[in-house]
């Protein structure tokens, strides 16, 4: 019998493997063999032929990183980003799968528009992809059917208006949506009525320092309190996106039965007023970056288990758009490419362990969204792998950013920890900060879709 030749062998790396008897991770030196897009063998040592061998000595081998909140702007806003450029940025940053948001133009609110996104991604995406469907007043009765479409990561609700025109602001409509279907619904939680009442603050002050004053703590807390009440009433699990206040964390800590929680690297790294002094409207996003007391409480919630997932909320806008006077300047900052380096730097600084980081961007998003066959380095699982060098020191620079926007709020930041290889479906697609393969990303599958 002829000896099998593996497609790829990753040798000598420190791997984060699933614990054999519980949900935790163990760190162990091991070799990983890959063929036909799957992990075929994990052993202390594999000395068998392979078409390509990666020497991972001194490096850490992680399950492929999933960014479960990105805005890639196609269709309609492709001067900011498209599915090719956004996924290119993803793999340069060590991300192997993205879940993309529905606030494109037109918004992704029907089966046809959802299929159009899948068609557009085919053969153009550098990493794996899934898309959210947007809830609107016009598709409420369709939600249960739409969320079941293959490769749909779920339904998104904007309770407060942000970029685009998606909005479901009233409790009656929200309850109807939550009462339909069964998958976890993701929510941008800001209270639209309060935003409208207080918009004059932003207009009158015309200063981005007032962004977190206009979109204040109460705006977020009111919305999340209403949302939790409706989720409990309907029994519908929810995922609260980009939680930005310590006060919401105190509420969500006691709501783990019904709510999972996402936080962003921005809210763990930047704070007011410093970010607005330095970056002006380039730090403007919704929900806003707030004072340091919130950053500290978000970290506390991350460490005590209140937080389930880190996503980037990659939301590119061009420099020209961001340079408009506040509040005409759009909200949102790019982040898919910087998520891994920023968070590895926090690991280096001792703010969280590597295990915790890996859970927040691999096992947990797979649990929350019921992703099939990903999120662990396990025989038979998809060969999506991120290799990182925890000691590598680099300075994040605008010139490295592949997003069409061409800037990052982290420009000039020195970090320790960097992705060295991104492996998507068994193909090495990024190495030494270069994309070295054609667009090989595939649609992501879920356990609870058709
Ligand atoms: O700041 C934001 N920008 N928050 C959002 O919720 C949307 C995003 C965007 O799409 O620009």
XYZ file of N, CA, C and O in Angstrom, residues 62 89 102 109 129-130 147-148 168 180 203 222 244 275 306 315 352 366 392 397 408 417 421-422:
96
model
N -3.297 27.893 16.586
C -4.632 28.111 17.165
C -5.710 27.647 16.177
O -5.497 27.683 14.960
N -8.178 41.688 3.972
C -7.771 42.268 5.261
C -7.884 41.220 6.369
O -7.014 41.114 7.242
N -25.838 42.956 7.650
C -26.803 43.203 6.566
C -27.008 44.663 6.195
O -27.824 44.947 5.313
N -32.353 41.909 3.357
C -33.614 41.651 4.068
C -34.502 40.611 3.379
O -35.580 40.313 3.880
N -16.972 32.523 4.928
C -17.925 33.613 5.129
C -19.331 33.092 5.388
O -19.713 32.020 4.923
N -20.069 33.880 6.161
C -21.519 33.696 6.316
C -22.112 35.090 6.401
O -21.387 36.059 6.671
N -34.014 32.988 8.458
C -32.893 32.596 9.324
C -32.445 31.157 9.089
O -31.380 30.754 9.510
N -33.276 30.383 8.385
C -32.948 28.968 8.137
C -32.160 28.756 6.846
O -31.772 27.636 6.523
N -35.448 48.611 13.824
C -36.705 48.150 14.427
C -36.694 48.713 15.836
O -36.018 48.200 16.726
N -40.738 34.870 16.473
C -40.639 34.023 15.278
C -39.275 33.355 15.253
O -38.283 33.989 15.528
N -25.600 67.969 17.398
C -25.707 69.054 16.403
C -25.236 70.371 17.025
O -24.422 71.089 16.438
N -31.199 51.516 28.672
C -32.656 51.432 28.415
C -32.946 50.358 27.377
O -33.855 49.548 27.526
N -20.945 48.367 25.541
C -19.966 49.448 25.748
C -20.032 50.079 27.128
O -19.261 50.995 27.414
N -9.151 59.148 23.233
C -9.295 58.699 21.831
C -9.809 59.839 20.942
O -9.398 59.953 19.787
N -18.887 36.944 31.813
C -20.093 37.604 31.276
C -19.992 37.730 29.754
O -20.996 37.641 29.047
N -15.892 48.386 10.438
C -16.875 49.283 9.807
C -16.142 50.406 9.088
O -16.049 51.535 9.563
N -5.232 39.155 29.692
C -6.002 37.909 29.575
C -5.042 36.821 29.105
O -3.960 37.131 28.591
N -18.464 29.584 17.889
C -19.028 28.343 17.315
C -20.197 27.842 18.157
O -21.193 27.357 17.620
N 6.712 38.190 18.592
C 7.030 39.120 17.499
C 6.560 40.539 17.839
O 5.410 40.769 18.175
N 0.597 49.767 11.276
C 0.714 50.966 10.437
C -0.392 51.020 9.391
O -0.812 49.971 8.876
N -6.306 52.816 10.166
C -6.735 52.106 11.377
C -6.590 53.065 12.559
O -5.642 53.868 12.580
N 3.129 40.239 19.556
C 2.180 39.195 19.178
C 1.628 39.497 17.802
O 1.097 40.587 17.567
N 0.785 32.908 10.008
C 0.186 32.129 8.911
C -1.327 32.082 9.113
O -1.785 31.860 10.239
N -2.061 32.243 8.017
C -3.508 32.015 8.055
C -3.794 30.852 7.115
O -3.431 30.899 5.931
